Coordinates of C-alpha atoms in Angstrom, one line a residue:
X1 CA -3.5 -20.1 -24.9
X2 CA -3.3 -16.6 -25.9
X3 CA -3.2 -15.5 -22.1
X4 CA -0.4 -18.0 -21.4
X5 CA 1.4 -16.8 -24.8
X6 CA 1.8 -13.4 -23.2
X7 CA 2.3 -13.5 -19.8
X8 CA 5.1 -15.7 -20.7
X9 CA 6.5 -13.3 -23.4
X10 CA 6.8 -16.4 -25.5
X11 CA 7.5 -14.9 -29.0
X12 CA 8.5 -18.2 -30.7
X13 CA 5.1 -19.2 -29.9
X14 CA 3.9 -16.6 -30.8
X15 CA 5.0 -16.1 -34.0
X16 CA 4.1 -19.8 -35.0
X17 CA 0.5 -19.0 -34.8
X18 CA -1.1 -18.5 -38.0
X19 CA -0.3 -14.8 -39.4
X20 CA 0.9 -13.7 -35.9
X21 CA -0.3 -10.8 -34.0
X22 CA -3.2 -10.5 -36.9
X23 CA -4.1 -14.0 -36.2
X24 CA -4.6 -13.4 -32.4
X25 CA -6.8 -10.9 -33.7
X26 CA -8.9 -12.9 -35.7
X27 CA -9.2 -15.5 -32.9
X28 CA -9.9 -12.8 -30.7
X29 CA -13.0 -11.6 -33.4
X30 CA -11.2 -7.7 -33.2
X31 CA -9.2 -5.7 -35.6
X32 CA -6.2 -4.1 -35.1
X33 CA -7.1 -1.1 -37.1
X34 CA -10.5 -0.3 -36.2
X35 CA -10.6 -2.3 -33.0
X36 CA -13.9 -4.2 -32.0
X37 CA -17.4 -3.2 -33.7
X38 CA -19.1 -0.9 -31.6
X39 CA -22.2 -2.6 -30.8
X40 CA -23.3 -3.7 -26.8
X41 CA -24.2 -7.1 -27.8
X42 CA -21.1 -8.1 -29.6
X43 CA -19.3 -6.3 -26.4
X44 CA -21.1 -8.5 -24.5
X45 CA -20.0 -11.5 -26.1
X46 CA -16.7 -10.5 -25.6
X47 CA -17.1 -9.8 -21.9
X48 CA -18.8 -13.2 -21.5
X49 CA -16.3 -14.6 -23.5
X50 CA -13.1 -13.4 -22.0
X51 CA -14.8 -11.7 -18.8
X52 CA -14.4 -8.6 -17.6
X53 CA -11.5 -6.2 -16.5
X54 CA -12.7 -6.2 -12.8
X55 CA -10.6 -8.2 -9.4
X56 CA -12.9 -9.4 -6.9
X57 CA -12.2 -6.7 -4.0
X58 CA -11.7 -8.2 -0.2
X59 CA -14.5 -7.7 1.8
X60 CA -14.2 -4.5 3.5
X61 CA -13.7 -4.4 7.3
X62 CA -16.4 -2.9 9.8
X63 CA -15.9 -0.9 12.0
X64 CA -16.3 -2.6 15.1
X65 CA -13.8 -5.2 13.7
X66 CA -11.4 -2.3 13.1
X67 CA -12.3 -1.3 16.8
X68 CA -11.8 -4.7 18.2
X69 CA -8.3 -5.1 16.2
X70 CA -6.8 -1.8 17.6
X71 CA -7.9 -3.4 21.2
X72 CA -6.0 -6.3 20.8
X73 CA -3.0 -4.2 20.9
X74 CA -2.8 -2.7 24.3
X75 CA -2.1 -4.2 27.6
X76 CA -4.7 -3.7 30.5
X77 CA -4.2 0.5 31.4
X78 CA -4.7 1.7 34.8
X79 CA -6.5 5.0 35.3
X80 CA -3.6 7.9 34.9
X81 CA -4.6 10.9 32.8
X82 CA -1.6 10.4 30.2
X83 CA -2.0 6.5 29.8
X84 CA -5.5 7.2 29.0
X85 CA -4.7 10.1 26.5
X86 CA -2.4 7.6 25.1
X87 CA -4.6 4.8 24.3
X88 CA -6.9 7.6 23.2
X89 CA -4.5 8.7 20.3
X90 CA -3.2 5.5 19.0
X91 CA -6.8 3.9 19.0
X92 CA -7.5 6.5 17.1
X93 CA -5.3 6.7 14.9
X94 CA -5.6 2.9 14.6
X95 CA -9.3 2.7 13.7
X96 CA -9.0 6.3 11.1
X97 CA -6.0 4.0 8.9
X98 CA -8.0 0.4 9.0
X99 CA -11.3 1.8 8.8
X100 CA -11.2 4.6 5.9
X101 CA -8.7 3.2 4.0
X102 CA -11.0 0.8 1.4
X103 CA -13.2 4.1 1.1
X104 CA -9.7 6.0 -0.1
X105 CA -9.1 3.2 -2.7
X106 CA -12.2 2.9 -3.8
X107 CA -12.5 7.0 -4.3
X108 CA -9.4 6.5 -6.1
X109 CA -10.5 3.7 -8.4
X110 CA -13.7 5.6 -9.3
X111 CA -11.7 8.9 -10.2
X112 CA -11.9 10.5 -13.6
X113 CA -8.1 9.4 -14.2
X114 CA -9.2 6.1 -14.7
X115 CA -10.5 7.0 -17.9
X116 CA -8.9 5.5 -20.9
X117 CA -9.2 5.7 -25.2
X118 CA -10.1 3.0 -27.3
X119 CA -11.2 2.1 -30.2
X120 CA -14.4 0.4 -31.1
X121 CA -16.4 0.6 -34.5
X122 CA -13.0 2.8 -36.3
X123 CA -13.7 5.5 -33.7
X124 CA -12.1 7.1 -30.9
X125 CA -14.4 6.5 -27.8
X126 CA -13.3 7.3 -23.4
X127 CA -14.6 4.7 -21.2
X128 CA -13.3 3.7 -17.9
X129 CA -10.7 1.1 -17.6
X130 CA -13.2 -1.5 -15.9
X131 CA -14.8 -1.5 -19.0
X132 CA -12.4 -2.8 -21.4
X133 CA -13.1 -6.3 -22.8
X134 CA -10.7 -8.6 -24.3
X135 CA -10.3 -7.4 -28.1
X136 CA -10.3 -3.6 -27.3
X137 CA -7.6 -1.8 -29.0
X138 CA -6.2 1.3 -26.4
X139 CA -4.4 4.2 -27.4
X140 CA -1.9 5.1 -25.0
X141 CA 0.6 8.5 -25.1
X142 CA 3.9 8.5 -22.8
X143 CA 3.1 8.9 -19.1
X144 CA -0.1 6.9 -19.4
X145 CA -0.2 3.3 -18.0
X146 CA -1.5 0.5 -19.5
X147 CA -5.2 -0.8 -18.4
X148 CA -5.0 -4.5 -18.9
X149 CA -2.4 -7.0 -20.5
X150 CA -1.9 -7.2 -24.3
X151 CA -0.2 -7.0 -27.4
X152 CA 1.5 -3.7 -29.1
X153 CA 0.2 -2.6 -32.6
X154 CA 1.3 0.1 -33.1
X155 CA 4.3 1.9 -32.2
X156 CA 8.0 1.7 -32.9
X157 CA 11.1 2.1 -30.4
X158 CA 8.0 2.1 -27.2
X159 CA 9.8 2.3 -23.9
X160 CA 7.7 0.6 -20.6
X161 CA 8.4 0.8 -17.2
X162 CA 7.1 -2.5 -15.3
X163 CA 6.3 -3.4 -11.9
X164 CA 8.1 -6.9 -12.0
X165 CA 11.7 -5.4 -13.5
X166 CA 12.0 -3.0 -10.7
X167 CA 10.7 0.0 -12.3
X168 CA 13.4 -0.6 -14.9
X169 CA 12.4 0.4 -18.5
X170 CA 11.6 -2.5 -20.7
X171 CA 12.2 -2.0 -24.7
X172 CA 8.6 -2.9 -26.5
X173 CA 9.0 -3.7 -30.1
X174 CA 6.1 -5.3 -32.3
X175 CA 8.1 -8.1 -34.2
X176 CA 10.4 -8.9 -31.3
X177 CA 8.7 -8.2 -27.8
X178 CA 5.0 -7.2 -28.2
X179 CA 4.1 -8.4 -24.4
X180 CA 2.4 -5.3 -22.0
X181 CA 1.6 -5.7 -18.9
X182 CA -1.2 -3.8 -16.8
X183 CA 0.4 -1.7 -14.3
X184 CA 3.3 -0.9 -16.7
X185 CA 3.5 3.3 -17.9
X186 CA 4.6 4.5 -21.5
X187 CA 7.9 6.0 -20.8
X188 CA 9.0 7.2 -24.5
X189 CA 8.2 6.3 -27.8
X190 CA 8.5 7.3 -31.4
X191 CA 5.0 8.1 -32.2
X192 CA 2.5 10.5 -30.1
X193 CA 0.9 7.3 -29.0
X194 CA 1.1 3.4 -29.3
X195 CA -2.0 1.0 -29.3
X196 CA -2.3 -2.0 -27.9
X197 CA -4.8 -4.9 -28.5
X198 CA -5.8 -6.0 -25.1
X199 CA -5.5 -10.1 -24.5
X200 CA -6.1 -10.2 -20.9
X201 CA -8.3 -9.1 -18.3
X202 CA -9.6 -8.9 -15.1
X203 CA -8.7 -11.3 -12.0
X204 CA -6.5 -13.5 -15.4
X205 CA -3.7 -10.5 -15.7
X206 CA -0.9 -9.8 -14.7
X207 CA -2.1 -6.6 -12.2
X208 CA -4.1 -8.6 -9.9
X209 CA -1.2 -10.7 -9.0
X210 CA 0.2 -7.9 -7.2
X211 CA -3.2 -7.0 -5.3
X212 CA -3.1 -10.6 -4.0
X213 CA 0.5 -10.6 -2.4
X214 CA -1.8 -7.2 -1.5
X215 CA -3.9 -9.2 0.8
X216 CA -1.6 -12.0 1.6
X217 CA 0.7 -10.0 3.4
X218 CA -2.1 -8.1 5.0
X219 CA -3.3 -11.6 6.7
X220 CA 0.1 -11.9 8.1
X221 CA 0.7 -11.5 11.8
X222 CA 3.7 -9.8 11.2
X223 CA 3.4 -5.4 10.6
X224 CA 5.7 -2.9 11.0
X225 CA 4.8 -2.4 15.0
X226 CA 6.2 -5.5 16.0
X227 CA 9.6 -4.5 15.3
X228 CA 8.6 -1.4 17.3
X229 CA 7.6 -3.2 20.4
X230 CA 10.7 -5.5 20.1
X231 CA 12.7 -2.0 19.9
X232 CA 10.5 -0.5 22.9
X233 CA 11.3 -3.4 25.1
X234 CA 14.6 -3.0 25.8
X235 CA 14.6 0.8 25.7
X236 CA 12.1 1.1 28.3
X237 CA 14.3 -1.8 30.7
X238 CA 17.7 -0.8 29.7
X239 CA 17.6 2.7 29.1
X240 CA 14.5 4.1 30.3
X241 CA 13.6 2.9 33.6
X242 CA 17.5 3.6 34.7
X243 CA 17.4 7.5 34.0
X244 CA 14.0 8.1 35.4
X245 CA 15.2 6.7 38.6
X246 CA 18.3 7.9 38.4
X247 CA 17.2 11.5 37.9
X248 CA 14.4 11.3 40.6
X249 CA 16.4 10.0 43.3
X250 CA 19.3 12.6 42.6
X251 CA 16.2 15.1 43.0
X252 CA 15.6 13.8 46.2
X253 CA 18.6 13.0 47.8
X254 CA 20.0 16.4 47.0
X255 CA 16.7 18.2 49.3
X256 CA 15.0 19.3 45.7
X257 CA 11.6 17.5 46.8
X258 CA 9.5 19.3 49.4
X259 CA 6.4 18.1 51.3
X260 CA 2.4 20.0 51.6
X261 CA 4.3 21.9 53.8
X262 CA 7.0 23.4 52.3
X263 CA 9.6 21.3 53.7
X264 CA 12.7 19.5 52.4
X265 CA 11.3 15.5 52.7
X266 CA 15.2 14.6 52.9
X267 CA 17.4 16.9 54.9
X268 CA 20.5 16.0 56.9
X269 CA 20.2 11.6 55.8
X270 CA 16.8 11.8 57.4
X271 CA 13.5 10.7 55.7
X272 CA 10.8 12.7 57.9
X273 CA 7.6 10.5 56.5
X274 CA 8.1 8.0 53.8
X275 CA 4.3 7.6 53.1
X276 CA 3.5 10.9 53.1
X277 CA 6.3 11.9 50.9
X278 CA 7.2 12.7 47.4
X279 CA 9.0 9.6 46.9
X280 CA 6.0 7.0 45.9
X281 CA 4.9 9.8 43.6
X282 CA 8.6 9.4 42.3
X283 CA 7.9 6.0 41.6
X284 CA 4.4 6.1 40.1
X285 CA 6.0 9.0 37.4
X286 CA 9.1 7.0 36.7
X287 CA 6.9 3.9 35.6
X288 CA 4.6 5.6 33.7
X289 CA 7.4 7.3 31.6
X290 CA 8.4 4.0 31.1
X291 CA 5.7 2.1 30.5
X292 CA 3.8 4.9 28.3
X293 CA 5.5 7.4 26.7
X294 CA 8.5 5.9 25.3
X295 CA 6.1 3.0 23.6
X296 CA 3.2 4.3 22.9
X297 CA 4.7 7.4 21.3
X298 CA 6.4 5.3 18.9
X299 CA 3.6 3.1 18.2
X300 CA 1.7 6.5 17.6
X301 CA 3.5 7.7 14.8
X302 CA 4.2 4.2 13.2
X303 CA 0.2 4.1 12.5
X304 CA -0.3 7.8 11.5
X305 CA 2.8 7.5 9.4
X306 CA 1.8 4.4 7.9
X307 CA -1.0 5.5 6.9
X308 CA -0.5 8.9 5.7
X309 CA 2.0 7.2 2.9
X310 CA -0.8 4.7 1.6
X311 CA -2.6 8.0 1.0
X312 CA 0.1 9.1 -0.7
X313 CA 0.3 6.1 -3.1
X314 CA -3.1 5.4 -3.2
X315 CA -2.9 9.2 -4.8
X316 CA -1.1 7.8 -7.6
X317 CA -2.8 5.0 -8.4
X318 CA -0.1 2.8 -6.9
X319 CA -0.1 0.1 -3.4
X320 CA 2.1 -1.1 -1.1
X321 CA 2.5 -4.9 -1.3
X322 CA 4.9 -5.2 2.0
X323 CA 5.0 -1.5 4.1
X324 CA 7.8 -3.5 6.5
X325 CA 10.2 -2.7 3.6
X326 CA 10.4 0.8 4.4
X327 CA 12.6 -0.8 7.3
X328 CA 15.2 -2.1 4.6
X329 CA 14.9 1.0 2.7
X330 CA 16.2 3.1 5.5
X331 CA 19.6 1.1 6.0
X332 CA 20.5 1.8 2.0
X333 CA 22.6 4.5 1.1
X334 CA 22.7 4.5 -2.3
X335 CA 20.0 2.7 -5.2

């Protein structure tokens, strides 16, 4: 009930409980002064209780999987140099961005930032955020974010920043909106620091919602390279294909192509040997402009690129639910 009280940011139910935000205490056997006891088995209770602020992670993939999913993405190749070097690159690239990136997260996860302040037994005590149980009281200062969902205790005129409002700040107020969220970050407040009493944990708050839109998007067939290939497509008919014949044939027409020998192929409207000329060499190039360099380029960098902004994020602790956004993003002038 106490979960549903604050994920909802039901204060009228709230403050019909018995004493209020001292009650939940009670029920939740903590205090809001001197947070739980300090003792592993009543800890333990508490994490068996409530269970613990963990998600279950995805299973991660292997890497022949990753091998076989950068695979699926090419057409049969035929054996010229710079198709090959293509393939190469982007499998590459493919396989280093689906392959390493669970070790990335879970390097970050592990890092010493996740280490947070609570209170147990009226002292001040740093444990890592995975090890919070329901009951804890954190103290938090302004940049910090908050670890799990929960009530505020302490702190007057507390300014959040949350996920779900857009990264708009949120005012957090004891008496008339106690409700925190994990994810959220301390923006301002009155005091050095605020404590919260934490109500929710784990797979049950509100975080983990957000890790699985996470995977669900990442089980779609849909990624940011299909609207590349749609874009390549017509590039490569339209526009592509036209010039490189168009720039080949004025090349040859205009006695700019000569044979083994040293002589103009095309001189006075006469071809001396089709077969043996320049001309199905012409043809081979112009394709494999086409058919290579113009896509795969682009699918290149869409993989690299990808991928070097999750490590970017993942830097900070934050995740990209839906990467094809960065498409929207890039027709808006003004936020």
């Amino acid at each position: 009930m106490i979960m549903k009280i604050v994920k909802k940011k039901d204060l009228d139910r709230l403050k019909r409980l018995p004493n209020g935000i001292e009650g939940v205490a009670k029920t939740l056997e903590t205090d809001i002064k001197s947070g739980i006891p300090d003792d592993k088995k009543k800890i333990g209770r508490q994490r068996a209780r409530f269970g613990s602020n963990t998600y279950k992670k995805p299973p991660s993939e292997g890497l022949f999987l990753a091998i076989w999913r950068s695979l699926q993405a090419f057409a049969i190749l035929n054996d010229l140099v710079n198709i090959l070097a293509a393939f190469i690159l982007l499998l590459a690239a493919s396989i280093f961005g689906n392959f390493l990136r669970p070790s990335l997260k879970s390097k970050v996860r592990n890092s010493s930032e996740n280490q947070i302040e609570v209170l147990r037994g009226n002292k001040r005590k740093k444990i890592s955020m995975y090890e919070i149980v329901v009951g804890d009281v954190v103290c938090l200062k302004i940049g910090d974010k908050f670890p799990a969902d929960g009530l505020l205790v302490e702190g007057n005129n507390l300014q959040v920043e949350e996920d779900d409002q857009g990264g708009e700040t949120v005012q957090v107020d004891p008496d008339e909106n106690p409700f925190l969220f994990s994810g959220s970050i301390v923006v301002n407040s009155d005091y050095s620091e605020c404590k919260m009493m934490v109500t929710t944990v784990g797979m049950k708050a509100k975080w983990c919602e957000m890790i699985s839109q996470q995977n669900c998007y990442s089980s779609e067939n849909s990624t940011m390279e299909d609207p590349v290939r749609k874009l390549t497509l017509p590039i490569r008919l339209k526009v592509g294909l036209p010039i490189a014949f168009l720039v080949y044939l004025i090349r040859y027409f205009t006695g700019n192509t000569k044979d083994i020998n040293g002589d103009q192929e095309f001189n006075h409207g006469h071809l001396r040997n089709f077969w043996d000329s320049s001309m199905l060499d012409i043809v081979g190039t112009a394709f494999t402009i086409v058919a290579v360099t113009i896509a795969d380029s682009l699918r290149l960098s869409v993989p690299v690129t990808s991928f070097y902004s999750k490590k970017r994020m993942l830097g900070d602790l934050e995740m990209a639910s839906e990467l094809s956004g960065c498409e929207n993003m890039a027709f808006f002038t003004t936020i």
